[in-house]
Short mmCIF file of C-alpha atoms in Angstrom, two decimals:
data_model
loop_
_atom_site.label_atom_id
_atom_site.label_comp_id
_atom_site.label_asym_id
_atom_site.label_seq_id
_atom_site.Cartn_x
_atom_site.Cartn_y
_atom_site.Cartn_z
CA UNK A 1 -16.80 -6.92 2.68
CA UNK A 2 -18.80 -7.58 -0.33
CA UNK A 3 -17.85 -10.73 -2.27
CA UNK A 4 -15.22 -9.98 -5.42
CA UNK A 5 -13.66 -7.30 -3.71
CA UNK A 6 -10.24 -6.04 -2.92
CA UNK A 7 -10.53 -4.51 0.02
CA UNK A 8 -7.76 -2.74 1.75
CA UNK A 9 -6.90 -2.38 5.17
CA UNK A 10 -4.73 1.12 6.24
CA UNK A 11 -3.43 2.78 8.77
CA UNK A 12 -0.22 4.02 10.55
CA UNK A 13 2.51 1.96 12.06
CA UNK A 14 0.80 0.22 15.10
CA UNK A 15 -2.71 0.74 14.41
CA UNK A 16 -3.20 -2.54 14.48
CA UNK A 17 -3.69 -3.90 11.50
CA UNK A 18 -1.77 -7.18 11.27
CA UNK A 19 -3.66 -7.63 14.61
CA UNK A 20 -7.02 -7.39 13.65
CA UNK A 21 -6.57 -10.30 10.47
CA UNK A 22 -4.69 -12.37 12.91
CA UNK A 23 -7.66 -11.72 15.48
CA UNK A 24 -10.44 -12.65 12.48
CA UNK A 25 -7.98 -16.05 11.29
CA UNK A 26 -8.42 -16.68 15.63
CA UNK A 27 -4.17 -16.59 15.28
CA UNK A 28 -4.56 -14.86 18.42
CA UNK A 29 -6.92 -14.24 21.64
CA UNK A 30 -9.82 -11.44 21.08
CA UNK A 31 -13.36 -10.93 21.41
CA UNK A 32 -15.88 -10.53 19.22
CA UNK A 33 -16.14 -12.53 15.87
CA UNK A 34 -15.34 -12.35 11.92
CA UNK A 35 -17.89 -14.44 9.87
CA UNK A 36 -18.07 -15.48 6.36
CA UNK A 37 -21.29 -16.77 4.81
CA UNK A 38 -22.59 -16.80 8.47
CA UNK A 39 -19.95 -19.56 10.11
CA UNK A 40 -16.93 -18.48 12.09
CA UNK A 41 -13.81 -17.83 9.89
CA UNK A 42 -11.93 -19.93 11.76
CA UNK A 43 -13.96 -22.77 11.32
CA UNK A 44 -13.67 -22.10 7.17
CA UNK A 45 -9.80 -23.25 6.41
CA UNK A 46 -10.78 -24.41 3.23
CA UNK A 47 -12.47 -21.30 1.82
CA UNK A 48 -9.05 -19.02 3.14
CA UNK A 49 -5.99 -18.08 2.22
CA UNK A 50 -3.62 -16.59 4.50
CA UNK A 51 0.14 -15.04 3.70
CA UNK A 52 1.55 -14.00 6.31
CA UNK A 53 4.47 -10.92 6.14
CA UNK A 54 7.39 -12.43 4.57
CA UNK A 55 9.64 -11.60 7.49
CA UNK A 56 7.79 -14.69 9.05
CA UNK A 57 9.11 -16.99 6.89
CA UNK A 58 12.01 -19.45 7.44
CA UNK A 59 14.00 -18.45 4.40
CA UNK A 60 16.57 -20.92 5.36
CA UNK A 61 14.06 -24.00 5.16
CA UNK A 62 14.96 -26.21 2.79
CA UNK A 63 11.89 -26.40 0.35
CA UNK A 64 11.24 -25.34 -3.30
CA UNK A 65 8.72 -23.15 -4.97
CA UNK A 66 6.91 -25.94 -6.45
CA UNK A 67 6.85 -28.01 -2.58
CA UNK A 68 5.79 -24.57 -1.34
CA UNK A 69 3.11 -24.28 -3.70
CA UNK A 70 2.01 -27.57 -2.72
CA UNK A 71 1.50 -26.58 0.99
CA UNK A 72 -1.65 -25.23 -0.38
CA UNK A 73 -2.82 -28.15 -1.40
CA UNK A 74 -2.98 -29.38 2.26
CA UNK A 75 -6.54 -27.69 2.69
CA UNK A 76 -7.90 -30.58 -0.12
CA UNK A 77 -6.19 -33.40 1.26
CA UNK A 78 -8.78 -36.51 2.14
CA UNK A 79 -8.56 -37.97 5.57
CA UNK A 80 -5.15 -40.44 4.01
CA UNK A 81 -3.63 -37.17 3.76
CA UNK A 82 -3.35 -37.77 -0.66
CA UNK A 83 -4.15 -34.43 -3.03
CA UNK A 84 -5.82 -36.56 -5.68
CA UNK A 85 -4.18 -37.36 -9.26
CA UNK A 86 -4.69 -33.14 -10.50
CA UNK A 87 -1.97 -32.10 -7.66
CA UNK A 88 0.77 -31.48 -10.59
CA UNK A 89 -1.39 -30.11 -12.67
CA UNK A 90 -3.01 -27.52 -9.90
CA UNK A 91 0.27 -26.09 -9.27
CA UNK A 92 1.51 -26.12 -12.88
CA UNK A 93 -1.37 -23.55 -13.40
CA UNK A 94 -0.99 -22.00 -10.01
CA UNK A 95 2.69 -21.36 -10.87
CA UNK A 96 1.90 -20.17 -14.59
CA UNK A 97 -0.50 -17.77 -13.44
CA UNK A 98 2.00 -15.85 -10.99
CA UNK A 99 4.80 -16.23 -13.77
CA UNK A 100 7.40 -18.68 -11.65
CA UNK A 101 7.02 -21.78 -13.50
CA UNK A 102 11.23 -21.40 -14.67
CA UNK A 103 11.36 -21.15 -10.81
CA UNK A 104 9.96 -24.56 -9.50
CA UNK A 105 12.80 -26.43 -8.72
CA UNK A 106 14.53 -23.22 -6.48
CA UNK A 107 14.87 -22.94 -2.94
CA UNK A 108 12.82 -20.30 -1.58
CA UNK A 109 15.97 -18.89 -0.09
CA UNK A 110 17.24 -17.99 -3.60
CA UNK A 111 14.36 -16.15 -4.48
CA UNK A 112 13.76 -12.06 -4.57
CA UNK A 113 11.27 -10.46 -2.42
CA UNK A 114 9.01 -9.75 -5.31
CA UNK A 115 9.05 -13.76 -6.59
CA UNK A 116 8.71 -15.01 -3.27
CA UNK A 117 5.66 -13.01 -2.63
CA UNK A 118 4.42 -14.73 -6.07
CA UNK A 119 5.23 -17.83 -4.76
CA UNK A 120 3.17 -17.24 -1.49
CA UNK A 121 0.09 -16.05 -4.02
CA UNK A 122 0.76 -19.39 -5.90
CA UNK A 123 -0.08 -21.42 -3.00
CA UNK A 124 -3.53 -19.80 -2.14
CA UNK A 125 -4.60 -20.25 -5.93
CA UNK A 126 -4.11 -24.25 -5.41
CA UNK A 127 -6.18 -24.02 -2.15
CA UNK A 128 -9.05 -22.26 -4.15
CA UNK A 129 -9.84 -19.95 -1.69
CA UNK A 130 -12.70 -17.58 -1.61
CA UNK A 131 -11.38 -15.21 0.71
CA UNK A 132 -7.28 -14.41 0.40
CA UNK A 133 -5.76 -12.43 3.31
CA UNK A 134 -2.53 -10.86 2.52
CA UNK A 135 -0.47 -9.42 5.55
CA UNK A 136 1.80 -6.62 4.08
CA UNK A 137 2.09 -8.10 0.61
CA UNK A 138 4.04 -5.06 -1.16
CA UNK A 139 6.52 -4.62 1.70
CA UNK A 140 10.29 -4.76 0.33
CA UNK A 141 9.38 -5.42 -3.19
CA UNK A 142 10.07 -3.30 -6.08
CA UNK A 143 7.73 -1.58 -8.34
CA UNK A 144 7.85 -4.25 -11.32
CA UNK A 145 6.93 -6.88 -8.74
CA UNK A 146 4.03 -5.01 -7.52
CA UNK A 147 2.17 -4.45 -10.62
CA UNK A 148 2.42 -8.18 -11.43
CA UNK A 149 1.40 -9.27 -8.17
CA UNK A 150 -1.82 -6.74 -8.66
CA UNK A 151 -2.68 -8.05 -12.10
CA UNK A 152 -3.09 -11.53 -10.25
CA UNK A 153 -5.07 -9.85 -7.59
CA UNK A 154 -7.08 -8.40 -10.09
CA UNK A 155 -7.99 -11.29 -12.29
CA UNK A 156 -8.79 -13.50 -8.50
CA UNK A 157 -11.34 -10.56 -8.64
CA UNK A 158 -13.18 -11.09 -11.88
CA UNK A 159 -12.90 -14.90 -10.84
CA UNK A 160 -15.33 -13.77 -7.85
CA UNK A 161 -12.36 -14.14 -5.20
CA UNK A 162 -12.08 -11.59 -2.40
CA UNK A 163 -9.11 -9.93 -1.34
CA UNK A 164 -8.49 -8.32 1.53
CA UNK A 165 -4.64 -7.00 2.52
CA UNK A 166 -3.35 -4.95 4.92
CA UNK A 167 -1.41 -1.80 3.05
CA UNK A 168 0.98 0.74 3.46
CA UNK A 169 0.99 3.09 0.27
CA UNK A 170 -1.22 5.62 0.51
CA UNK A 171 -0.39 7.00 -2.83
CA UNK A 172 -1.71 3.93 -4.69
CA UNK A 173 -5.14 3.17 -2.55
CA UNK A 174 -7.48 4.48 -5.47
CA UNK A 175 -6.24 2.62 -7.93
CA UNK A 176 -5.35 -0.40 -6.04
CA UNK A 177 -8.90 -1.18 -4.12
CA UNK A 178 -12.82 -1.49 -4.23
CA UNK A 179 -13.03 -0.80 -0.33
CA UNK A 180 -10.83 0.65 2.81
CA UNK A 181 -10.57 0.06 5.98
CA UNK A 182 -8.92 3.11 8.19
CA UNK A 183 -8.20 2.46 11.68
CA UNK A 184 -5.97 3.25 14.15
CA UNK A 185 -6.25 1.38 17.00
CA UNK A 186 -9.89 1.88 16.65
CA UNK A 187 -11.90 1.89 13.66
CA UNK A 188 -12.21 4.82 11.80
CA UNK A 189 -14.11 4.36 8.79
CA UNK A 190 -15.41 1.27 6.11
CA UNK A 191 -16.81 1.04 2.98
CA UNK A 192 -16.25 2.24 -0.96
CA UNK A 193 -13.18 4.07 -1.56
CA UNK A 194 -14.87 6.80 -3.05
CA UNK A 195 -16.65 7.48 0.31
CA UNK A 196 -14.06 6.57 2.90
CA UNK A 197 -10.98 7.35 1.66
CA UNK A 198 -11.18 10.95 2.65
CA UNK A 199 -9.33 13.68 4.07
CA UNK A 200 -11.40 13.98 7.05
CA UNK A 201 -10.57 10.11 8.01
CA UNK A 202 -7.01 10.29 7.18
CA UNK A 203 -6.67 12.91 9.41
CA UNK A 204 -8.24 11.28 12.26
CA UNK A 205 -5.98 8.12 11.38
CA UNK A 206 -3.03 9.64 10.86
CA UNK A 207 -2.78 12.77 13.37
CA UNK A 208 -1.99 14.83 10.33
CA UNK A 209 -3.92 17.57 8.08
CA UNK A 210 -4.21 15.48 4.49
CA UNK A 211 -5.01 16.17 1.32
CA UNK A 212 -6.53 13.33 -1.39
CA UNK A 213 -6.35 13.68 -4.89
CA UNK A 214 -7.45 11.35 -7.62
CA UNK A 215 -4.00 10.18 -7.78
CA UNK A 216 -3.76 9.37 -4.31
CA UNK A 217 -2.54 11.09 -1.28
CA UNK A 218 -0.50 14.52 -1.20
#
């Protein structure tokens, strides 16, 4: 991945995808190695994000958006375990930026799938994160939700932020990312949209003659 990217990560049900960003966070056992700036991801907390699917997450946890968004804020903590005087302030802006600030006092349970997803973005801006890792981040959200959540994405990017996310919608991979990943199981192809992205590898993914158009997939 190049640095100021959104880079997207496809592939059918059970290709492994989730796997392979829990593998690089070393969530889970593997071999082999993800690096960043030539040290270990796993050793870099403070330079990543991670949001996990949604259908991970306690719903019924008693917490707020704005004690959520503070989670994030865990990464900066000194070694008393205090944020530092700019914590309300950090997720004021953090919470501005995603559009939720009329939602800081809710429970998370209360919240649509499209605003809690917002919220989950929220909470890697106040970590300050170089690299954000979304698992799934469109998944049971509507349309409106979407485009907000990649006009965020999109201005992390001209910040110099990297995004990488694991994605479903085929239809909306042009317009959504810089680079693909295409797997299944295996790896299957890497690099530029433009050059990856191609009927050839979706067929190989997929098991199924494709077609790509500049719209997408048909």
């Amino acid at each position: 991945m190049k640095e100021g990217e959104i880079v997207g990560i496809i592939g059918p049900n059970g290709a492994g995808k989730s796997t392979l960003i829990k593998a690089m966070m070393d969530l889970i056992p593997h071999q082999g190695n993800a690096a960043m700036d030539g040290q270990p991801l796993a050793k870099q907390a403070q330079k990543i994000a991670y949001v996990q699917q949604k259908s991970n997450i306690d719903l019924t946890f008693p917490i707020t958006v704005r004690e959520c968004v503070a989670l994030g804020l865990q990464a900066h903590a000194n070694m008393f375990g205090y944020t530092g005087k700019n914590e309300g302030k950090a997720i004021a802006q953090a919470l501005e930026m995603v559009d939720m600030t009329d939602f800081a006092k809710r429970q998370i349970g209360r919240l649509s799938g499209g605003q809690l997803q917002r919220v989950l973005i929220a909470r890697c801006l106040v970590q300050e994160a170089d690299l954000i890792i979304l698992d799934e981040p469109f998944a049971g959200i509507d349309n409106r939700s979407e485009s907000a959540i990649m006009i965020v994405l999109r201005k992390l990017r001209a910040e110099g932020k990297t995004i990488l996310m694991v994605h479903h919608d085929l239809k909306t991979v042009r317009s959504y990312f810089d680079s693909v990943v295409m797997m299944n199981v295996n790896m299957i192809g890497a690099g530029p949209v433009a050059t990856t992205f191609t009927d050839t590898n979706l067929e190989q993914a997929y098991g199924l003659p494709m077609h790509v158009n500049q719209g997408g997939q048909s």
